[in-house]
mmCIF file of N, CA and C and ligand atoms in Angstrom:
data_model
loop_
_atom_site.group_PDB
_atom_site.id
_atom_site.type_symbol
_atom_site.label_atom_id
_atom_site.label_comp_id
_atom_site.label_asym_id
_atom_site.label_seq_id
_atom_site.Cartn_x
_atom_site.Cartn_y
_atom_site.Cartn_z
ATOM 1 N N ALA A 1372 0.840 -1.192 0.000
ATOM 2 C CA ALA A 1372 0.000 0.000 0.000
ATOM 3 C C ALA A 1372 0.876 1.242 0.000
ATOM 4 N N LEU A 1373 0.510 2.151 -0.875
ATOM 5 C CA LEU A 1373 1.275 3.401 -1.007
ATOM 6 C C LEU A 1373 0.307 4.573 -0.927
ATOM 7 N N GLU A 1374 0.848 5.728 -0.556
ATOM 8 C CA GLU A 1374 0.051 6.944 -0.651
ATOM 9 C C GLU A 1374 0.039 7.379 -2.107
ATOM 10 N N ASP A 1375 -1.123 7.771 -2.597
ATOM 11 C CA ASP A 1375 -1.240 8.247 -3.969
ATOM 12 C C ASP A 1375 -0.812 9.722 -3.996
ATOM 13 N N LEU A 1376 0.501 9.911 -4.092
ATOM 14 C CA LEU A 1376 1.051 11.262 -3.984
ATOM 15 C C LEU A 1376 1.233 11.917 -5.345
ATOM 16 N N ASN A 1377 0.972 13.206 -5.389
ATOM 17 C CA ASN A 1377 1.198 13.992 -6.601
ATOM 18 C C ASN A 1377 2.614 14.567 -6.509
ATOM 19 N N ILE A 1378 3.595 13.766 -6.959
ATOM 20 C CA ILE A 1378 4.992 14.126 -6.746
ATOM 21 C C ILE A 1378 5.372 15.411 -7.493
ATOM 22 N N SER A 1379 4.941 15.534 -8.749
ATOM 23 C CA SER A 1379 5.314 16.756 -9.477
ATOM 24 C C SER A 1379 4.652 17.978 -8.834
ATOM 25 N N GLY A 1380 3.420 17.798 -8.324
ATOM 26 C CA GLY A 1380 2.749 18.900 -7.639
ATOM 27 C C GLY A 1380 3.466 19.266 -6.357
ATOM 28 N N MET A 1381 3.994 18.237 -5.657
ATOM 29 C CA MET A 1381 4.696 18.497 -4.400
ATOM 30 C C MET A 1381 6.006 19.243 -4.636
ATOM 31 N N MET A 1382 6.597 19.033 -5.822
ATOM 32 C CA MET A 1382 7.892 19.649 -6.091
ATOM 33 C C MET A 1382 7.772 21.028 -6.750
ATOM 34 N N ARG A 1383 6.538 21.432 -7.061
ATOM 35 C CA ARG A 1383 6.327 22.730 -7.704
ATOM 36 C C ARG A 1383 6.821 23.862 -6.786
ATOM 37 N N ARG A 1384 7.296 24.917 -7.383
ATOM 38 C CA ARG A 1384 7.769 26.056 -6.587
ATOM 39 C C ARG A 1384 6.588 26.773 -5.943
ATOM 40 N N CYS A 1385 6.847 27.401 -4.799
ATOM 41 C CA CYS A 1385 5.808 28.168 -4.122
ATOM 42 C C CYS A 1385 5.532 29.451 -4.900
ATOM 43 N N ARG A 1386 4.269 29.895 -4.845
ATOM 44 C CA ARG A 1386 3.886 31.138 -5.507
ATOM 45 C C ARG A 1386 4.598 32.320 -4.824
ATOM 46 N N VAL A 1387 5.027 33.273 -5.645
ATOM 47 C CA VAL A 1387 5.716 34.463 -5.110
ATOM 48 C C VAL A 1387 4.698 35.330 -4.366
ATOM 49 N N LYS A 1388 5.093 35.806 -3.181
ATOM 50 C CA LYS A 1388 4.220 36.705 -2.418
ATOM 51 C C LYS A 1388 4.825 38.098 -2.408
ATOM 52 N N VAL A 1389 4.013 39.085 -2.785
ATOM 53 C CA VAL A 1389 4.510 40.461 -2.843
ATOM 54 C C VAL A 1389 3.759 41.300 -1.812
ATOM 55 N N ASP A 1390 4.512 42.127 -1.074
ATOM 56 C CA ASP A 1390 3.918 43.043 -0.099
ATOM 57 C C ASP A 1390 3.214 44.163 -0.865
ATOM 58 N N GLU A 1391 1.871 44.298 -0.671
ATOM 59 C CA GLU A 1391 1.117 45.283 -1.453
ATOM 60 C C GLU A 1391 1.552 46.711 -1.172
ATOM 61 N N LYS A 1392 2.016 47.005 0.035
ATOM 62 C CA LYS A 1392 2.407 48.382 0.381
ATOM 63 C C LYS A 1392 3.777 48.736 -0.181
ATOM 64 N N THR A 1393 4.757 47.862 0.051
ATOM 65 C CA THR A 1393 6.133 48.205 -0.329
ATOM 66 C C THR A 1393 6.529 47.658 -1.704
ATOM 67 N N GLY A 1394 5.795 46.663 -2.220
ATOM 68 C CA GLY A 1394 6.173 46.058 -3.498
ATOM 69 C C GLY A 1394 7.313 45.064 -3.356
ATOM 70 N N GLY A 1395 7.784 44.893 -2.124
ATOM 71 C CA GLY A 1395 8.894 43.954 -1.893
ATOM 72 C C GLY A 1395 8.399 42.520 -1.794
ATOM 73 N N PHE A 1396 9.318 41.581 -1.869
ATOM 74 C CA PHE A 1396 8.948 40.168 -1.766
ATOM 75 C C PHE A 1396 8.799 39.760 -0.305
ATOM 76 N N LEU A 1397 7.792 38.953 -0.046
ATOM 77 C CA LEU A 1397 7.575 38.425 1.299
ATOM 78 C C LEU A 1397 8.003 36.960 1.326
ATOM 79 N N LYS A 1398 8.230 36.457 2.538
ATOM 80 C CA LYS A 1398 8.580 35.031 2.683
ATOM 81 C C LYS A 1398 7.410 34.181 2.189
ATOM 82 N N ASN A 1399 7.682 33.236 1.305
ATOM 83 C CA ASN A 1399 6.613 32.371 0.788
ATOM 84 C C ASN A 1399 6.873 30.903 1.079
ATOM 85 N N GLY A 1400 7.903 30.622 1.884
ATOM 86 C CA GLY A 1400 8.189 29.238 2.264
ATOM 87 C C GLY A 1400 9.029 28.489 1.242
ATOM 88 N N GLN A 1401 9.493 29.164 0.175
ATOM 89 C CA GLN A 1401 10.242 28.468 -0.868
ATOM 90 C C GLN A 1401 11.564 27.905 -0.344
ATOM 91 N N SER A 1402 12.230 28.647 0.547
ATOM 92 C CA SER A 1402 13.521 28.135 1.025
ATOM 93 C C SER A 1402 13.322 26.869 1.860
ATOM 94 N N ARG A 1403 12.210 26.840 2.616
ATOM 95 C CA ARG A 1403 11.898 25.635 3.373
ATOM 96 C C ARG A 1403 11.535 24.495 2.404
ATOM 97 N N LYS A 1404 10.764 24.852 1.365
ATOM 98 C CA LYS A 1404 10.288 23.874 0.373
ATOM 99 C C LYS A 1404 11.457 23.283 -0.398
ATOM 100 N N LYS A 1405 12.502 24.089 -0.601
ATOM 101 C CA LYS A 1405 13.663 23.625 -1.368
ATOM 102 C C LYS A 1405 14.236 22.357 -0.739
ATOM 103 N N GLY A 1406 14.285 22.344 0.592
ATOM 104 C CA GLY A 1406 14.798 21.170 1.301
ATOM 105 C C GLY A 1406 13.918 19.953 1.065
ATOM 106 N N LEU A 1407 12.607 20.165 1.065
ATOM 107 C CA LEU A 1407 11.666 19.063 0.823
ATOM 108 C C LEU A 1407 11.827 18.563 -0.610
ATOM 109 N N ASN A 1408 11.886 19.508 -1.566
ATOM 110 C CA ASN A 1408 12.068 19.119 -2.973
ATOM 111 C C ASN A 1408 13.323 18.281 -3.133
ATOM 112 N N ARG A 1409 14.392 18.715 -2.454
ATOM 113 C CA ARG A 1409 15.656 17.991 -2.565
ATOM 114 C C ARG A 1409 15.507 16.572 -2.034
ATOM 115 N N SER A 1410 14.816 16.431 -0.891
ATOM 116 C CA SER A 1410 14.705 15.079 -0.350
ATOM 117 C C SER A 1410 13.777 14.224 -1.204
ATOM 118 N N ILE A 1411 12.766 14.829 -1.841
ATOM 119 C CA ILE A 1411 11.883 14.055 -2.730
ATOM 120 C C ILE A 1411 12.688 13.557 -3.927
ATOM 121 N N SER A 1412 13.508 14.445 -4.535
ATOM 122 C CA SER A 1412 14.225 13.989 -5.725
ATOM 123 C C SER A 1412 15.384 13.066 -5.350
ATOM 124 N N ASP A 1413 15.999 13.272 -4.170
ATOM 125 C CA ASP A 1413 17.056 12.364 -3.713
ATOM 126 C C ASP A 1413 16.513 10.944 -3.590
ATOM 127 N N ALA A 1414 15.323 10.843 -3.033
ATOM 128 C CA ALA A 1414 14.758 9.513 -2.795
ATOM 129 C C ALA A 1414 14.181 8.928 -4.083
ATOM 130 N N SER A 1415 14.094 9.726 -5.162
ATOM 131 C CA SER A 1415 13.518 9.267 -6.435
ATOM 132 C C SER A 1415 12.226 8.505 -6.195
ATOM 133 N N TRP A 1416 11.289 9.171 -5.559
ATOM 134 C CA TRP A 1416 10.036 8.515 -5.200
ATOM 135 C C TRP A 1416 9.340 7.884 -6.386
ATOM 136 N N GLY A 1417 9.308 8.624 -7.502
ATOM 137 C CA GLY A 1417 8.624 8.105 -8.677
ATOM 138 C C GLY A 1417 9.224 6.784 -9.117
ATOM 139 N N GLU A 1418 10.555 6.725 -9.091
ATOM 140 C CA GLU A 1418 11.269 5.514 -9.496
ATOM 141 C C GLU A 1418 11.004 4.378 -8.500
ATOM 142 N N LEU A 1419 10.996 4.736 -7.226
ATOM 143 C CA LEU A 1419 10.728 3.740 -6.182
ATOM 144 C C LEU A 1419 9.348 3.116 -6.385
ATOM 145 N N ILE A 1420 8.354 3.966 -6.679
ATOM 146 C CA ILE A 1420 6.985 3.472 -6.880
ATOM 147 C C ILE A 1420 6.943 2.528 -8.085
ATOM 148 N N LEU A 1421 7.619 2.923 -9.172
ATOM 149 C CA LEU A 1421 7.666 2.063 -10.369
ATOM 150 C C LEU A 1421 8.285 0.706 -10.034
ATOM 151 N N ASN A 1422 9.354 0.722 -9.252
ATOM 152 C CA ASN A 1422 10.030 -0.509 -8.853
ATOM 153 C C ASN A 1422 9.117 -1.399 -8.018
ATOM 154 N N ILE A 1423 8.409 -0.787 -7.095
ATOM 155 C CA ILE A 1423 7.484 -1.549 -6.245
ATOM 156 C C ILE A 1423 6.399 -2.180 -7.118
ATOM 157 N N GLU A 1424 5.854 -1.383 -8.081
ATOM 158 C CA GLU A 1424 4.794 -1.898 -8.950
ATOM 159 C C GLU A 1424 5.323 -3.043 -9.832
ATOM 160 N N TYR A 1425 6.552 -2.893 -10.310
ATOM 161 C CA TYR A 1425 7.171 -3.919 -11.153
ATOM 162 C C TYR A 1425 7.339 -5.228 -10.373
ATOM 163 N N LEU A 1426 7.922 -5.117 -9.182
ATOM 164 C CA LEU A 1426 8.165 -6.315 -8.370
ATOM 165 C C LEU A 1426 6.859 -6.977 -7.935
ATOM 166 N N ALA A 1427 5.858 -6.146 -7.636
ATOM 167 C CA ALA A 1427 4.555 -6.695 -7.229
ATOM 168 C C ALA A 1427 3.939 -7.461 -8.390
ATOM 169 N N ALA A 1428 3.963 -6.866 -9.589
ATOM 170 C CA ALA A 1428 3.371 -7.508 -10.769
ATOM 171 C C ALA A 1428 4.073 -8.835 -11.044
ATOM 172 N N LYS A 1429 5.397 -8.844 -10.891
ATOM 173 C CA LYS A 1429 6.189 -10.044 -11.142
ATOM 174 C C LYS A 1429 5.783 -11.184 -10.208
ATOM 175 N N GLN A 1430 5.399 -10.820 -8.980
ATOM 176 C CA GLN A 1430 5.032 -11.838 -7.995
ATOM 177 C C GLN A 1430 3.529 -12.038 -7.882
ATOM 178 N N GLY A 1431 2.789 -11.407 -8.802
ATOM 179 C CA GLY A 1431 1.336 -11.557 -8.775
ATOM 180 C C GLY A 1431 0.675 -10.885 -7.584
ATOM 181 N N LYS A 1432 1.298 -9.800 -7.106
ATOM 182 C CA LYS A 1432 0.714 -9.080 -5.961
ATOM 183 C C LYS A 1432 0.127 -7.753 -6.454
ATOM 184 N N VAL A 1433 -0.735 -7.188 -5.656
ATOM 185 C CA VAL A 1433 -1.336 -5.910 -6.054
ATOM 186 C C VAL A 1433 -0.719 -4.751 -5.275
ATOM 187 N N VAL A 1434 -0.662 -3.612 -5.930
ATOM 188 C CA VAL A 1434 -0.240 -2.374 -5.273
ATOM 189 C C VAL A 1434 -1.489 -1.513 -5.153
ATOM 190 N N ILE A 1435 -1.758 -1.052 -3.960
ATOM 191 C CA ILE A 1435 -2.947 -0.234 -3.735
ATOM 192 C C ILE A 1435 -2.512 1.170 -3.352
ATOM 193 N N LYS A 1436 -3.022 2.139 -4.102
ATOM 194 C CA LYS A 1436 -2.720 3.532 -3.769
ATOM 195 C C LYS A 1436 -3.902 4.121 -3.019
ATOM 196 N N VAL A 1437 -3.597 4.722 -1.884
ATOM 197 C CA VAL A 1437 -4.670 5.255 -1.040
ATOM 198 C C VAL A 1437 -4.601 6.771 -0.957
ATOM 199 N N ASN A 1438 -5.728 7.355 -0.572
ATOM 200 C CA ASN A 1438 -5.807 8.801 -0.371
ATOM 201 C C ASN A 1438 -4.819 9.209 0.732
ATOM 202 N N PRO A 1439 -3.866 10.089 0.415
ATOM 203 C CA PRO A 1439 -2.863 10.450 1.420
ATOM 204 C C PRO A 1439 -3.338 11.502 2.426
ATOM 205 N N LYS A 1440 -4.551 12.021 2.222
ATOM 206 C CA LYS A 1440 -5.009 13.143 3.037
ATOM 207 C C LYS A 1440 -5.002 12.824 4.532
ATOM 208 N N TYR A 1441 -4.351 13.665 5.300
ATOM 209 C CA TYR A 1441 -4.303 13.598 6.771
ATOM 210 C C TYR A 1441 -3.739 12.287 7.316
ATOM 211 N N SER A 1442 -2.993 11.515 6.491
ATOM 212 C CA SER A 1442 -2.498 10.227 6.975
ATOM 213 C C SER A 1442 -1.590 10.397 8.187
ATOM 214 N N SER A 1443 -0.939 11.548 8.307
ATOM 215 C CA SER A 1443 -0.050 11.735 9.453
ATOM 216 C C SER A 1443 -0.704 12.538 10.577
ATOM 217 N N GLN A 1444 -1.955 12.984 10.350
ATOM 218 C CA GLN A 1444 -2.625 13.796 11.370
ATOM 219 C C GLN A 1444 -3.814 13.082 11.993
ATOM 220 N N GLU A 1445 -4.163 11.914 11.429
ATOM 221 C CA GLU A 1445 -5.351 11.198 11.893
ATOM 222 C C GLU A 1445 -4.989 10.225 13.008
ATOM 223 N N CYS A 1446 -5.726 10.289 14.109
ATOM 224 C CA CYS A 1446 -5.487 9.374 15.229
ATOM 225 C C CYS A 1446 -6.004 7.987 14.876
ATOM 226 N N ARG A 1447 -5.159 6.972 15.077
ATOM 227 C CA ARG A 1447 -5.559 5.600 14.756
ATOM 228 C C ARG A 1447 -6.443 5.008 15.845
ATOM 229 N N ASN A 1448 -6.476 5.651 16.985
ATOM 230 C CA ASN A 1448 -7.298 5.151 18.083
ATOM 231 C C ASN A 1448 -8.725 5.678 17.998
ATOM 232 N N CYS A 1449 -8.877 7.000 17.767
ATOM 233 C CA CYS A 1449 -10.225 7.577 17.817
ATOM 234 C C CYS A 1449 -10.644 8.243 16.510
ATOM 235 N N GLY A 1450 -9.736 8.347 15.543
ATOM 236 C CA GLY A 1450 -10.100 8.929 14.253
ATOM 237 C C GLY A 1450 -10.029 10.448 14.211
ATOM 238 N N HIS A 1451 -9.684 11.065 15.338
ATOM 239 C CA HIS A 1451 -9.611 12.527 15.403
ATOM 240 C C HIS A 1451 -8.511 13.053 14.480
ATOM 241 N N LYS A 1452 -8.856 14.052 13.648
ATOM 242 C CA LYS A 1452 -7.864 14.663 12.751
ATOM 243 C C LYS A 1452 -7.550 16.059 13.233
ATOM 244 N N ASP A 1453 -6.249 16.326 13.430
ATOM 245 C CA ASP A 1453 -5.847 17.642 13.929
ATOM 246 C C ASP A 1453 -4.379 17.824 13.579
ATOM 247 N N LYS A 1454 -4.042 18.973 12.986
ATOM 248 C CA LYS A 1454 -2.629 19.171 12.647
ATOM 249 C C LYS A 1454 -1.763 19.243 13.909
ATOM 250 N N TYR A 1455 -2.394 19.547 15.050
ATOM 251 C CA TYR A 1455 -1.629 19.615 16.303
ATOM 252 C C TYR A 1455 -1.394 18.227 16.908
ATOM 253 N N ASN A 1456 -1.985 17.189 16.296
ATOM 254 C CA ASN A 1456 -1.704 15.823 16.735
ATOM 255 C C ASN A 1456 -0.242 15.476 16.479
ATOM 256 N N ARG A 1457 0.345 16.156 15.514
ATOM 257 C CA ARG A 1457 1.700 15.799 15.102
ATOM 258 C C ARG A 1457 2.691 16.866 15.539
ATOM 259 N N ASP A 1458 3.760 16.407 16.182
ATOM 260 C CA ASP A 1458 4.830 17.308 16.579
ATOM 261 C C ASP A 1458 6.141 16.654 16.147
ATOM 262 N N GLY A 1459 6.585 16.962 14.939
ATOM 263 C CA GLY A 1459 7.800 16.352 14.395
ATOM 264 C C GLY A 1459 7.626 14.851 14.285
ATOM 265 N N GLU A 1460 8.475 14.103 14.984
ATOM 266 C CA GLU A 1460 8.419 12.638 14.922
ATOM 267 C C GLU A 1460 7.358 12.060 15.855
ATOM 268 N N LYS A 1461 6.820 12.925 16.720
ATOM 269 C CA LYS A 1461 5.867 12.424 17.712
ATOM 270 C C LYS A 1461 4.425 12.626 17.258
ATOM 271 N N PHE A 1462 3.614 11.614 17.486
ATOM 272 C CA PHE A 1462 2.180 11.750 17.281
ATOM 273 C C PHE A 1462 1.525 11.622 18.644
ATOM 274 N N ILE A 1463 0.805 12.672 19.048
ATOM 275 C CA ILE A 1463 0.057 12.617 20.303
ATOM 276 C C ILE A 1463 -1.328 13.192 20.019
ATOM 277 N N CYS A 1464 -2.352 12.357 20.134
ATOM 278 C CA CYS A 1464 -3.712 12.793 19.818
ATOM 279 C C CYS A 1464 -4.175 13.847 20.829
ATOM 280 N N THR A 1465 -4.653 14.981 20.311
ATOM 281 C CA THR A 1465 -5.132 16.049 21.195
ATOM 282 C C THR A 1465 -6.490 15.691 21.799
ATOM 283 N N GLU A 1466 -7.121 14.641 21.262
ATOM 284 C CA GLU A 1466 -8.448 14.245 21.744
ATOM 285 C C GLU A 1466 -8.360 13.131 22.792
ATOM 286 N N CYS A 1467 -7.635 12.043 22.453
ATOM 287 C CA CYS A 1467 -7.649 10.879 23.350
ATOM 288 C C CYS A 1467 -6.280 10.578 23.974
ATOM 289 N N GLY A 1468 -5.237 11.287 23.558
ATOM 290 C CA GLY A 1468 -3.928 11.092 24.171
ATOM 291 C C GLY A 1468 -3.129 9.933 23.595
ATOM 292 N N TYR A 1469 -3.695 9.212 22.610
ATOM 293 C CA TYR A 1469 -2.971 8.104 21.990
ATOM 294 C C TYR A 1469 -1.665 8.631 21.390
ATOM 295 N N HIS A 1470 -0.565 7.879 21.585
ATOM 296 C CA HIS A 1470 0.701 8.367 21.035
ATOM 297 C C HIS A 1470 1.545 7.248 20.457
ATOM 298 N N GLU A 1471 2.313 7.584 19.437
ATOM 299 C CA GLU A 1471 3.284 6.662 18.844
ATOM 300 C C GLU A 1471 4.185 7.466 17.913
ATOM 301 N N HIS A 1472 5.183 6.794 17.314
ATOM 302 C CA HIS A 1472 6.067 7.469 16.360
ATOM 303 C C HIS A 1472 5.222 7.888 15.156
ATOM 304 N N ALA A 1473 5.330 9.149 14.753
ATOM 305 C CA ALA A 1473 4.436 9.685 13.726
ATOM 306 C C ALA A 1473 4.540 8.936 12.395
ATOM 307 N N ASP A 1474 5.756 8.584 11.971
ATOM 308 C CA ASP A 1474 5.911 7.918 10.679
ATOM 309 C C ASP A 1474 5.352 6.500 10.704
ATOM 310 N N ILE A 1475 5.569 5.820 11.830
ATOM 311 C CA ILE A 1475 5.059 4.447 11.955
ATOM 312 C C ILE A 1475 3.527 4.475 11.993
ATOM 313 N N GLY A 1476 2.988 5.438 12.723
ATOM 314 C CA GLY A 1476 1.526 5.579 12.786
ATOM 315 C C GLY A 1476 0.938 5.860 11.411
ATOM 316 N N ALA A 1477 1.599 6.759 10.657
ATOM 317 C CA ALA A 1477 1.103 7.093 9.316
ATOM 318 C C ALA A 1477 1.166 5.860 8.415
ATOM 319 N N ALA A 1478 2.238 5.067 8.547
ATOM 320 C CA ALA A 1478 2.370 3.850 7.737
ATOM 321 C C ALA A 1478 1.229 2.880 8.048
ATOM 322 N N LYS A 1479 0.884 2.764 9.347
ATOM 323 C CA LYS A 1479 -0.212 1.873 9.739
ATOM 324 C C LYS A 1479 -1.544 2.388 9.201
ATOM 325 N N THR A 1480 -1.693 3.725 9.196
ATOM 326 C CA THR A 1480 -2.925 4.319 8.664
ATOM 327 C C THR A 1480 -3.056 4.009 7.172
ATOM 328 N N ILE A 1481 -1.936 4.080 6.440
ATOM 329 C CA ILE A 1481 -1.945 3.781 5.004
ATOM 330 C C ILE A 1481 -2.337 2.316 4.781
ATOM 331 N N ARG A 1482 -1.759 1.421 5.582
ATOM 332 C CA ARG A 1482 -2.111 0.010 5.467
ATOM 333 C C ARG A 1482 -3.600 -0.196 5.758
ATOM 334 N N PHE A 1483 -4.078 0.475 6.800
ATOM 335 C CA PHE A 1483 -5.490 0.374 7.186
ATOM 336 C C PHE A 1483 -6.404 0.843 6.056
ATOM 337 N N ARG A 1484 -6.048 1.981 5.431
ATOM 338 C CA ARG A 1484 -6.875 2.508 4.339
ATOM 339 C C ARG A 1484 -6.896 1.534 3.165
ATOM 340 N N ALA A 1485 -5.736 0.927 2.867
ATOM 341 C CA ALA A 1485 -5.664 -0.031 1.757
ATOM 342 C C ALA A 1485 -6.533 -1.249 2.057
ATOM 343 N N LEU A 1486 -6.457 -1.747 3.288
ATOM 344 C CA LEU A 1486 -7.268 -2.909 3.673
ATOM 345 C C LEU A 1486 -8.754 -2.572 3.579
ATOM 346 N N ASN A 1487 -9.120 -1.366 3.965
ATOM 347 C CA ASN A 1487 -10.509 -0.928 3.852
ATOM 348 C C ASN A 1487 -10.963 -0.925 2.398
ATOM 349 N N LEU A 1488 -10.076 -0.485 1.500
ATOM 350 C CA LEU A 1488 -10.416 -0.463 0.072
ATOM 351 C C LEU A 1488 -10.660 -1.882 -0.422
ATOM 352 N N VAL A 1489 -9.799 -2.820 0.003
ATOM 353 C CA VAL A 1489 -9.912 -4.198 -0.440
ATOM 354 C C VAL A 1489 -11.174 -4.847 0.131
ATOM 355 N N ARG A 1490 -11.417 -4.597 1.430
ATOM 356 C CA ARG A 1490 -12.561 -5.214 2.096
ATOM 357 C C ARG A 1490 -13.869 -4.506 1.763
ATOM 358 N N GLY A 1491 -13.749 -3.259 1.297
ATOM 359 C CA GLY A 1491 -14.944 -2.509 0.942
ATOM 360 C C GLY A 1491 -15.708 -1.967 2.131
ATOM 361 N N ASP A 1492 -15.064 -1.913 3.297
ATOM 362 C CA ASP A 1492 -15.760 -1.291 4.434
ATOM 363 C C ASP A 1492 -15.078 0.037 4.763
ATOM 364 N N SER A 1493 -15.768 0.815 5.563
ATOM 365 C CA SER A 1493 -15.201 2.109 5.919
ATOM 366 C C SER A 1493 -15.233 2.288 7.420
ATOM 367 N N ALA A 1494 -14.776 1.236 8.095
ATOM 368 C CA ALA A 1494 -14.762 1.255 9.556
ATOM 369 C C ALA A 1494 -13.827 2.344 10.070
ATOM 370 N N LYS A 1495 -14.031 2.702 11.303
ATOM 371 C CA LYS A 1495 -13.152 3.707 11.919
ATOM 372 C C LYS A 1495 -11.759 3.104 12.108
ATOM 373 N N PRO A 1496 -10.739 3.956 12.162
ATOM 374 C CA PRO A 1496 -9.398 3.420 12.366
ATOM 375 C C PRO A 1496 -9.319 2.675 13.686
ATOM 376 N N GLY A 1497 -8.511 1.638 13.726
ATOM 377 C CA GLY A 1497 -8.372 0.862 14.956
ATOM 378 C C GLY A 1497 -6.945 0.410 15.129
ATOM 379 N N ILE A 1498 -6.506 0.241 16.357
ATOM 380 C CA ILE A 1498 -5.134 -0.144 16.642
ATOM 381 C C ILE A 1498 -4.810 -1.508 16.041
ATOM 382 N N SER A 1499 -5.814 -2.407 15.997
ATOM 383 C CA SER A 1499 -5.543 -3.764 15.545
ATOM 384 C C SER A 1499 -5.304 -3.841 14.039
ATOM 385 N N ALA A 1500 -5.793 -2.859 13.282
ATOM 386 C CA ALA A 1500 -5.677 -2.941 11.812
ATOM 387 C C ALA A 1500 -4.254 -2.693 11.344
HETATM 388 ZN ZN1 LIG B 2344 -7.252 9.960 19.385
#
């Protein structure tokens, strides 16, 4: 199971922001984004996905792409979505206090969403999934 990510969209440059009063440029997050773009292209995500799809097809397995929305902000215990649930590597639900490593939790959420697609149900997230 993979997140259905729009890689070219993620790597697009940020829109330029201009201060209406002074005409000068304002911070638009591009310098921060540059680091993200670099790590996306370093990891060659597109190539990695192709490789996974190739190997899966060779072994008769399926690759399922799931909606990536809020995968790192959604609590797997209670389903609460909040950007404040995530603090760097830590995930701590602001609603129920459930906590775990943010990346591992997001990976489990992706697996859960894929299983839901296969099973055709839309149950709430659960720790066991
Ligand atoms: Zn929660």
